[in-house]
Tab-separated table of C-alpha atoms and ligand atoms in Angstrom:
chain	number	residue	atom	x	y	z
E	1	UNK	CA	162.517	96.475	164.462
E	2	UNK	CA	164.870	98.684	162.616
E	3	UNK	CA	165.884	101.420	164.633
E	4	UNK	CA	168.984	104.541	164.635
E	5	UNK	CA	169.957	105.163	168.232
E	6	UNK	CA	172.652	105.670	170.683
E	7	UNK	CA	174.018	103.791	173.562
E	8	UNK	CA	176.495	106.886	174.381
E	9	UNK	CA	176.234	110.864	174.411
E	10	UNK	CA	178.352	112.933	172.044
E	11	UNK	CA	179.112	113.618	168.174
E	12	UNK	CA	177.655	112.141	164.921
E	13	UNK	CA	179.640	109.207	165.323
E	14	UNK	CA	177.712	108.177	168.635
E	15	UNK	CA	174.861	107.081	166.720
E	16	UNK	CA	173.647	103.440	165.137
E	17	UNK	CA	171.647	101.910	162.809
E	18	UNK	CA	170.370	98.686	163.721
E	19	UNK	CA	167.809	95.994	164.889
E	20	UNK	CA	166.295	96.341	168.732
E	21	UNK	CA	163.998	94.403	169.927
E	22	UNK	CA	159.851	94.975	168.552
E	23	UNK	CA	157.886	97.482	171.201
E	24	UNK	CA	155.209	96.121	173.443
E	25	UNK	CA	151.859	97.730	173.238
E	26	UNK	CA	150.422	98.388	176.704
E	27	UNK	CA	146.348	98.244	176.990
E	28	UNK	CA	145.746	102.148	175.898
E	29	UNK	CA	149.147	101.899	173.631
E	30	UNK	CA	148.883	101.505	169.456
E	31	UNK	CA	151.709	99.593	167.843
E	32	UNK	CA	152.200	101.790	164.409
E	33	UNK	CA	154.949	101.002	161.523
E	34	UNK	CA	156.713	103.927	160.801
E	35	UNK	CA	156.530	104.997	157.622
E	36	UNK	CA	157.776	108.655	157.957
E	37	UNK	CA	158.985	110.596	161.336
E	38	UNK	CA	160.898	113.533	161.788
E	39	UNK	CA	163.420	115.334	163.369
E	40	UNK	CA	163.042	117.677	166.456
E	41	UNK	CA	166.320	119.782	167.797
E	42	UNK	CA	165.631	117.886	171.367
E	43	UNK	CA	167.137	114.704	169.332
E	44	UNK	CA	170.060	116.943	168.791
E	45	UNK	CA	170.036	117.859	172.624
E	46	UNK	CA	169.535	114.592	173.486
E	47	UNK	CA	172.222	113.024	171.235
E	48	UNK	CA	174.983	115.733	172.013
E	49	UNK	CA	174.136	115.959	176.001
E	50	UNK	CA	173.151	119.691	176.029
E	51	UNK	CA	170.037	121.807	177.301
E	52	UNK	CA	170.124	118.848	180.527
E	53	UNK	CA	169.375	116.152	178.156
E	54	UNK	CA	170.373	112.681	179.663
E	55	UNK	CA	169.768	109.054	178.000
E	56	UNK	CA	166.326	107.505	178.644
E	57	UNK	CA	167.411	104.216	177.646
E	58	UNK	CA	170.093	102.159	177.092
E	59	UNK	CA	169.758	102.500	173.397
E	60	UNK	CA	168.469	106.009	173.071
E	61	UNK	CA	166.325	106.037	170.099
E	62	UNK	CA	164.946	109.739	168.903
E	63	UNK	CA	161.870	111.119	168.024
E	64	UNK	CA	158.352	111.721	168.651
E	65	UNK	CA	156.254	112.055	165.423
E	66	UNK	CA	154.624	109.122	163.642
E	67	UNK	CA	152.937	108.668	160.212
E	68	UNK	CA	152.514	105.175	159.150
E	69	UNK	CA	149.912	101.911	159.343
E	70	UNK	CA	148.671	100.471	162.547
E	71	UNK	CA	150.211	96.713	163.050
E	72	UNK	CA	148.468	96.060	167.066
E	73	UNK	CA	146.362	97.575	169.015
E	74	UNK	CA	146.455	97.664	173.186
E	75	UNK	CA	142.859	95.424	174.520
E	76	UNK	CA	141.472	98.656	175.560
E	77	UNK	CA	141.895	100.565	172.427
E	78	UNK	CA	138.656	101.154	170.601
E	79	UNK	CA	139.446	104.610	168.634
E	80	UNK	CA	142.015	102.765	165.788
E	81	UNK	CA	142.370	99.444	164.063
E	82	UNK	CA	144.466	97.312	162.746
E	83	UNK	CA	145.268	98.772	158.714
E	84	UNK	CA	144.632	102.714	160.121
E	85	UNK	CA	146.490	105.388	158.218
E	86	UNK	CA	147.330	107.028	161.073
E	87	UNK	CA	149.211	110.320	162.393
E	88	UNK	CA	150.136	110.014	166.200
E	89	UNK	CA	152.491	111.476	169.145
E	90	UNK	CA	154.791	108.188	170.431
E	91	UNK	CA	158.342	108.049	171.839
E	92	UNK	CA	161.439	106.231	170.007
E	93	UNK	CA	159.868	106.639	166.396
E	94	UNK	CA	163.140	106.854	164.520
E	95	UNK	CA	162.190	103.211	164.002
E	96	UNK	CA	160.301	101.157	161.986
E	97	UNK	CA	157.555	100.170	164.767
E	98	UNK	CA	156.912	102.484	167.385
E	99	UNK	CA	154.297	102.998	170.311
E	100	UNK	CA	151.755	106.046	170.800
E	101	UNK	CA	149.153	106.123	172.891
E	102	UNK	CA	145.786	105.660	171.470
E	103	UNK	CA	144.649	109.265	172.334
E	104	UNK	CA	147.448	111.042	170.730
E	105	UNK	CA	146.628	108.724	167.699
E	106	UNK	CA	144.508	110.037	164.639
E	107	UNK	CA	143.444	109.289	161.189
E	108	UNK	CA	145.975	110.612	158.700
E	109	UNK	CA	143.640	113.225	156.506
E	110	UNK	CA	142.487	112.040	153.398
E	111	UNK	CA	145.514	113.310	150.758
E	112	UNK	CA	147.849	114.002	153.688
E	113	UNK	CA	151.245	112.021	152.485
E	114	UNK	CA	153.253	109.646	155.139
E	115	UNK	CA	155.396	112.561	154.678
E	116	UNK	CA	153.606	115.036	155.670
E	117	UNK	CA	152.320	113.541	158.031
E	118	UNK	CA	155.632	112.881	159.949
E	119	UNK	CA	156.724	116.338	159.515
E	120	UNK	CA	153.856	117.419	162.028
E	121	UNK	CA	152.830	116.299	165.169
E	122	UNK	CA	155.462	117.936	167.519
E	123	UNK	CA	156.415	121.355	166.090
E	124	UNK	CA	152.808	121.832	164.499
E	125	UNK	CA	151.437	120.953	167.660
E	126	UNK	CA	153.713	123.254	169.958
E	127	UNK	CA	152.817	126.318	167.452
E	128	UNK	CA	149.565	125.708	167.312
E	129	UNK	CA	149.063	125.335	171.396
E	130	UNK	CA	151.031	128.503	171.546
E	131	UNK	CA	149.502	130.536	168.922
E	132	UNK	CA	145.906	129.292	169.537
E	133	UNK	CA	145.573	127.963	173.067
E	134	UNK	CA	147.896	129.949	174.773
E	135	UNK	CA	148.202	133.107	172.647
E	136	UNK	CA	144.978	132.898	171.719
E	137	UNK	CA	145.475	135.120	168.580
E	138	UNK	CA	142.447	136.936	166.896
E	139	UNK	CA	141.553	137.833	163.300
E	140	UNK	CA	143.480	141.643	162.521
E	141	UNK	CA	145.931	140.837	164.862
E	142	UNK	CA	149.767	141.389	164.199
E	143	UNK	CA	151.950	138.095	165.016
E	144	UNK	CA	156.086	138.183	165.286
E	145	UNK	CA	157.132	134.599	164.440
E	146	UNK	CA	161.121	133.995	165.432
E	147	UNK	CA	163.243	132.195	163.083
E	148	UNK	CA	160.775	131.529	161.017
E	149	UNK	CA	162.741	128.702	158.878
E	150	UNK	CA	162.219	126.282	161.625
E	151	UNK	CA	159.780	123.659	162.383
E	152	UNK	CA	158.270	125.053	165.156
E	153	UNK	CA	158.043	128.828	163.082
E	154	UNK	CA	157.343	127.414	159.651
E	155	UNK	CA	153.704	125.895	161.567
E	156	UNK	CA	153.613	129.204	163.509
E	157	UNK	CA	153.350	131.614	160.148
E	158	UNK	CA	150.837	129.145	158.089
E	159	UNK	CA	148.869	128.657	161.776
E	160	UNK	CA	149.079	132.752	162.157
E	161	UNK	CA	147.862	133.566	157.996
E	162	UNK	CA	144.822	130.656	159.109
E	163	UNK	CA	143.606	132.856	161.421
E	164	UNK	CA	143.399	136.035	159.160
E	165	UNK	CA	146.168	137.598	161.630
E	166	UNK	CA	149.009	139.506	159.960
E	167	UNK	CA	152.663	137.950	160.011
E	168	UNK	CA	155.828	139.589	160.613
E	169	UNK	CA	158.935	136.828	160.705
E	170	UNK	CA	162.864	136.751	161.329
E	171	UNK	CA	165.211	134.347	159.964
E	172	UNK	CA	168.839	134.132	159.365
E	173	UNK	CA	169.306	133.887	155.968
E	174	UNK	CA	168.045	135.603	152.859
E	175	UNK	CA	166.810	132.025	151.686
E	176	UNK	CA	164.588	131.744	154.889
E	177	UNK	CA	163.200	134.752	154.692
E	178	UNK	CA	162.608	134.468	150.979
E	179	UNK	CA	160.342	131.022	151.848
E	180	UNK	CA	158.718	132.669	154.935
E	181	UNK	CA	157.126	135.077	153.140
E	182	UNK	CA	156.027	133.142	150.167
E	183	UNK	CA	154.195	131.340	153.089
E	184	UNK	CA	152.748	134.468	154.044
E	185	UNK	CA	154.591	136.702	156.266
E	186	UNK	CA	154.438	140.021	155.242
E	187	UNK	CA	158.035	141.266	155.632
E	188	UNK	CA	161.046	139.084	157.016
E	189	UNK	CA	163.599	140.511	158.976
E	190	UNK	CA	167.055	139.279	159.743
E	191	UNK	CA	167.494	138.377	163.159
E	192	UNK	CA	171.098	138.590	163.059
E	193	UNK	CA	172.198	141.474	161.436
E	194	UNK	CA	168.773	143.918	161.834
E	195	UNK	CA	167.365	145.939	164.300
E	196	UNK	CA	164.235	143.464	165.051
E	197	UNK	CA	162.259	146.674	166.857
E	198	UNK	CA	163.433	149.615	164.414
E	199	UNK	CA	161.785	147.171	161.316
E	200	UNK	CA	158.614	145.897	163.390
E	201	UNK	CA	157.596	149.505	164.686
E	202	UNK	CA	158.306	150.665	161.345
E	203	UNK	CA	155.771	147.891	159.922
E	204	UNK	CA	153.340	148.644	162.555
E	205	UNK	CA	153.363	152.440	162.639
E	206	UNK	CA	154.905	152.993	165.668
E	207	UNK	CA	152.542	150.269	167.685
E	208	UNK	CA	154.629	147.087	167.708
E	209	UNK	CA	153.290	143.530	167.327
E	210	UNK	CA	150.365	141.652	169.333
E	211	UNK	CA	151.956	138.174	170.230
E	212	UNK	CA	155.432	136.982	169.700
E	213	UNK	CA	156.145	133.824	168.838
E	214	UNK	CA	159.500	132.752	170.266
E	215	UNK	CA	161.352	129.416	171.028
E	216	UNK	CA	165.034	130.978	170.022
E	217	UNK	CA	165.555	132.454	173.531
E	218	UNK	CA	168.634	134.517	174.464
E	219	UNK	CA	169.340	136.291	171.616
E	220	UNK	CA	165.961	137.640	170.373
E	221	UNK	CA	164.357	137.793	173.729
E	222	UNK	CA	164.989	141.865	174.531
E	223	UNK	CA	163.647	142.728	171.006
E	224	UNK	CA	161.272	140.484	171.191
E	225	UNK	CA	159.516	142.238	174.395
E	226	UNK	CA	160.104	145.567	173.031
E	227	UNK	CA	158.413	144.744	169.756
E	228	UNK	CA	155.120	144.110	171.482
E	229	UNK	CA	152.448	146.688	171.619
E	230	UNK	CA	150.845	147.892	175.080
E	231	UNK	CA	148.696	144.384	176.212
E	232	UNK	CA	151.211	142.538	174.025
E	233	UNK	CA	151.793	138.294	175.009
E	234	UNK	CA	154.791	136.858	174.618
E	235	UNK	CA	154.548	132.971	174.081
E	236	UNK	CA	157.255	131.242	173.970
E	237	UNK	CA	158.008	127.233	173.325
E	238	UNK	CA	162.154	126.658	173.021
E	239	UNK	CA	165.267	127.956	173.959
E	240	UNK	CA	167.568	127.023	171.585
E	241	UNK	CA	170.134	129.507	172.014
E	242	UNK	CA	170.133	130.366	175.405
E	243	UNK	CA	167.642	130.514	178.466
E	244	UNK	CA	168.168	133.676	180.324
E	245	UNK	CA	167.037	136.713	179.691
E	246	UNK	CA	166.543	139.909	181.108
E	247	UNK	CA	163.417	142.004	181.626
E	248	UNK	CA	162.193	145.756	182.168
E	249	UNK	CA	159.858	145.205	184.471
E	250	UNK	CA	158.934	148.658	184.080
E	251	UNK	CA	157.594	147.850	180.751
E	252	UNK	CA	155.684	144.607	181.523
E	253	UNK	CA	153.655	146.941	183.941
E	254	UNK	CA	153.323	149.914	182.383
E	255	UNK	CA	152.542	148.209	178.822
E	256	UNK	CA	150.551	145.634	180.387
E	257	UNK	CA	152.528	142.625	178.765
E	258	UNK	CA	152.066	138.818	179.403
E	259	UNK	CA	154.198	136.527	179.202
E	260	UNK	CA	153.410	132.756	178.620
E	261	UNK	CA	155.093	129.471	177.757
E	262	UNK	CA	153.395	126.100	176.582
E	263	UNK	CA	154.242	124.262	179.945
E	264	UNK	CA	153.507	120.463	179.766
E	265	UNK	CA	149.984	120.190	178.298
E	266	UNK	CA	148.380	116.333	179.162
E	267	UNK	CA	147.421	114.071	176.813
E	268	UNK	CA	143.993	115.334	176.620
E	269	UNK	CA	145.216	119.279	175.890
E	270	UNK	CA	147.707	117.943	173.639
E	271	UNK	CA	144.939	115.839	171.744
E	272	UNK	CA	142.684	119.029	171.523
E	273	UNK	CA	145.271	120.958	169.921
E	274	UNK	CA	146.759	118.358	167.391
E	275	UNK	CA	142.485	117.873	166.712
E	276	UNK	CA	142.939	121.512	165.885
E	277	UNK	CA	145.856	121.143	163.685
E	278	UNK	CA	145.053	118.841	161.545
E	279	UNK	CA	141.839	120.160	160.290
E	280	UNK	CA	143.504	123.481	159.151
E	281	UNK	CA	146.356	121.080	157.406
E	282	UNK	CA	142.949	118.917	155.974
E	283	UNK	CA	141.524	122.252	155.052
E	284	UNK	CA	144.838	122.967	153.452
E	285	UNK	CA	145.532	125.845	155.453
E	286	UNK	CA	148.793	124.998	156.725
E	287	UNK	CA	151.150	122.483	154.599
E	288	UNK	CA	154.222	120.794	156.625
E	289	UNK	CA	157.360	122.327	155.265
E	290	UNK	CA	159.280	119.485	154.175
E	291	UNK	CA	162.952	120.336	153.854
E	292	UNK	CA	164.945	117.144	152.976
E	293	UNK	CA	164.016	113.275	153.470
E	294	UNK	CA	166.526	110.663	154.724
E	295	UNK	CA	166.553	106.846	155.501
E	296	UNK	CA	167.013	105.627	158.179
E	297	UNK	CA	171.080	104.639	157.504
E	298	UNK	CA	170.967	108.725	156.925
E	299	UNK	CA	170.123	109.250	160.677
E	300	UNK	CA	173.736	111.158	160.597
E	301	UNK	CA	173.422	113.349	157.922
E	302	UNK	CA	169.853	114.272	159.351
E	303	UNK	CA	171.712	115.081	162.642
E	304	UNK	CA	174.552	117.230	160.981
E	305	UNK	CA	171.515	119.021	158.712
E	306	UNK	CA	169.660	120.188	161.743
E	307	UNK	CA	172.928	121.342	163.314
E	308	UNK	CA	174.098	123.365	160.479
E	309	UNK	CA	170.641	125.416	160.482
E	310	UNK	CA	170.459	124.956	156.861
E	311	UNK	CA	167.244	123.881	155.993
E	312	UNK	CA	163.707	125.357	156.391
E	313	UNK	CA	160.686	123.187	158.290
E	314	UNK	CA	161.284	120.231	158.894
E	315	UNK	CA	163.820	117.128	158.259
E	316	UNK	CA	161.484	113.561	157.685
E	317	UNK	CA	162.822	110.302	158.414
E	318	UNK	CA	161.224	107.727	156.420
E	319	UNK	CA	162.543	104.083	158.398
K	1	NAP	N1	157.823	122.627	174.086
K	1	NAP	C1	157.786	121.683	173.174
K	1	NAP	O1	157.076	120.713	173.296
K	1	NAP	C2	158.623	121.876	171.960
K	1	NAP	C3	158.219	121.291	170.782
K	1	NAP	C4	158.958	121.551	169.629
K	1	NAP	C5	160.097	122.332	169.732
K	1	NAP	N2	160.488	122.845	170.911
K	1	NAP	C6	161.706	123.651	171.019
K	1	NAP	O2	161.587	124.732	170.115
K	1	NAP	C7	162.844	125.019	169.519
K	1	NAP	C8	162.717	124.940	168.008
K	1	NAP	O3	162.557	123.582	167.646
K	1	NAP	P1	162.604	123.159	166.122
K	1	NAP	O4	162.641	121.669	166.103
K	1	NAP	O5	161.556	123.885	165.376
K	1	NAP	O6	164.067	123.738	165.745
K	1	NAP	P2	164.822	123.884	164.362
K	1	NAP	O7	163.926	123.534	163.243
K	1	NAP	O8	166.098	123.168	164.501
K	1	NAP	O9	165.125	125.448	164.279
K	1	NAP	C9	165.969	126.111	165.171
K	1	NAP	C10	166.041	127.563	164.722
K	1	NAP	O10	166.754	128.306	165.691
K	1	NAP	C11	167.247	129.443	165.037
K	1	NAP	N3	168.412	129.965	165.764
K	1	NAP	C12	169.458	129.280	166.244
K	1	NAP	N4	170.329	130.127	166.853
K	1	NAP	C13	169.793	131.381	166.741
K	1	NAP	C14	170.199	132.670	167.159
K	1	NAP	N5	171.346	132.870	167.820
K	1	NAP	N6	169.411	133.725	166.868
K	1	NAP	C15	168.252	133.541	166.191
K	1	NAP	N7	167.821	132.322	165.764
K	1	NAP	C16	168.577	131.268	166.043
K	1	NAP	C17	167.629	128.995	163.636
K	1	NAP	O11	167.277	130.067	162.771
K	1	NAP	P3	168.270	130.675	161.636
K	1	NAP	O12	169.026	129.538	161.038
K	1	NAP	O13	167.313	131.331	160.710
K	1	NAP	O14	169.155	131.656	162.342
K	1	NAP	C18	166.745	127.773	163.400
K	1	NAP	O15	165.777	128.021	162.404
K	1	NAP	C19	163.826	124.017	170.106
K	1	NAP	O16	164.510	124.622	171.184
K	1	NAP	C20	162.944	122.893	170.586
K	1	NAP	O17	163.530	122.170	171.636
K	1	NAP	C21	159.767	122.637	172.025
């Protein structure tokens, strides 16, 4: 197969383009070619040697999304064929074959590009487990997304407007918040140069927000508890720019707060949630952001596009 990876941690110039030898399905494994995958900022992580990220192989190939065609199936899989248009959850997709497993593989809805497709397993999937699993937002209810421009928060507005809840967002830049709230946020804050609890207590007379949605960390994470109203949950999936924080614990017990992130869900939680997914994307509720597409041979400029920030939802691969 053709595959971009690394053999070494470090900059843009660590990584490769080139052929690796075809995966092996295992009995419950499907054997899919790749026909669009994205990126996540763990193949940043990952590539760079931050966040505790270490090589899982000698030739460290990224990603975990797959759209594309089944080529083999494992002898115990019954759920997929051969020929399948098929959406699924594997490991070293930035590839033209890759592996899932055949319970974190599912039909590709009908009118649902490669694309599209690619763009959505892992950041659709962590909103949606945090907003609706976790979370468990209700219609009426007020949901802060953080930086809303990226994969994880352009899911988390569409997956907050699907459930008739009402969306405040943050983003960086006046082009971000321009897209989030032509996806439906009401008002878009900056989280840089704003005060994130003045603006959401003035949006919510006085009462702050019912769930944050947060995977940004450090920077956001005191606003982000004192934006919530009294019985307020704080979800959080990412911590992208840092991974302390500090916290009142006054106000967690006297407003009643929780405080929740999306753990390590198993393969059956995880297939639950991307079951849940895809129907609102089939439904049309929620549309994968697609921000730029690259070959394979533009695995670098992919990398340096997520670093920069620049882009809103998500950056597809098509191998
Ligand atoms: N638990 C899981 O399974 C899971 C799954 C998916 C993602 N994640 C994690 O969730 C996070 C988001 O992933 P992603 O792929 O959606 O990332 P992404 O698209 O690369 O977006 C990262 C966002 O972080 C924001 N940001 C960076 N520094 C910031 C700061 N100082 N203050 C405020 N915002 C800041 C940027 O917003 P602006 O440019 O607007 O400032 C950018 O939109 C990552 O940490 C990732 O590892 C976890």
């Amino acid at each position: 197969m053709r595959a971009a990876y690394h053999e070494t941690q470090g900059g843009l110039d660590v990584l490769r383009v080139g052929e690796l030898p075809d995966p092996e399905p295992g009995p419950h494994d499907v054997l899919i070619q790749v026909n669009a995958t994205s990126m996540d900022r763990v193949d940043v992580y990952w590539r760079e040697g931050s966040h505790g990220m270490r090589l899982r192989w000698p030739q460290h190939v990224g990603g975990r999304d797959i759209a594309g065609v089944v080529e083999a199936v494992g002898a115990e899989v019954m759920s997929v064929a051969v020929g399948d248009r098929v959406v699924a959850s594997g490991e070293r997709t930035h590839a033209s074959m890759a592996l899932a497993p055949a319970e974190l593989t599912f039909p590709l809805p009908d009118g649902i590009s490669f694309e599209a497709g690619g763009a959505t397993p892992t950041a659709g999937r962590s909103a949606h487990q945090a907003l609706i699993e976790k979370a468990q937002i209700q219609p009426g209810e007020t949901v802060l997304v953080m930086a809303a421009g990226s994969g994880v928060g352009s899911f988390g507005i569409q997956i907050a407007r699907a459930m008739d809840c009402r969306v405040i967002a943050t983003a960086g830049s006046a082009r971000k918040r321009a897209r989030a709230v032509e996806l439906g946020a009401e008002q878009a804050i900056d989280h840089y140069s704003d005060d994130i609890v003045a603006e959401v207590r003035e949006a919510t007379d006085g009462r702050g927000v019912d769930v944050v949605l947060d995977h940004v960390g450090t920077p956001v994470f005191a606003a982000a508890i004192r934006s919530l109203a009294p019985e307020g949950r704080f979800v959080t999936c990412g911590v992208t720019a840092g991974h302390m924080g500090e916290l009142h614990l006054g106000q967690l017990f006297v407003k009643g707060i929780t405080l929740m992130g999306v753990g390590r869900p198993d393969n059956q939680r995880i297939a639950a949630t991307m079951q849940g997914l895809l129907a609102m994307i089939a439904r049309g509720q929620v549309t994968p952001q697609i921000a730029a597409v690259y070959g394979l041979d533009g695995i670098a400029e992919a990398h340096r596009l997520m670093e920069s920030s620049d882009f809103f939802g998500k950056i597809v691969l098509v191998p």
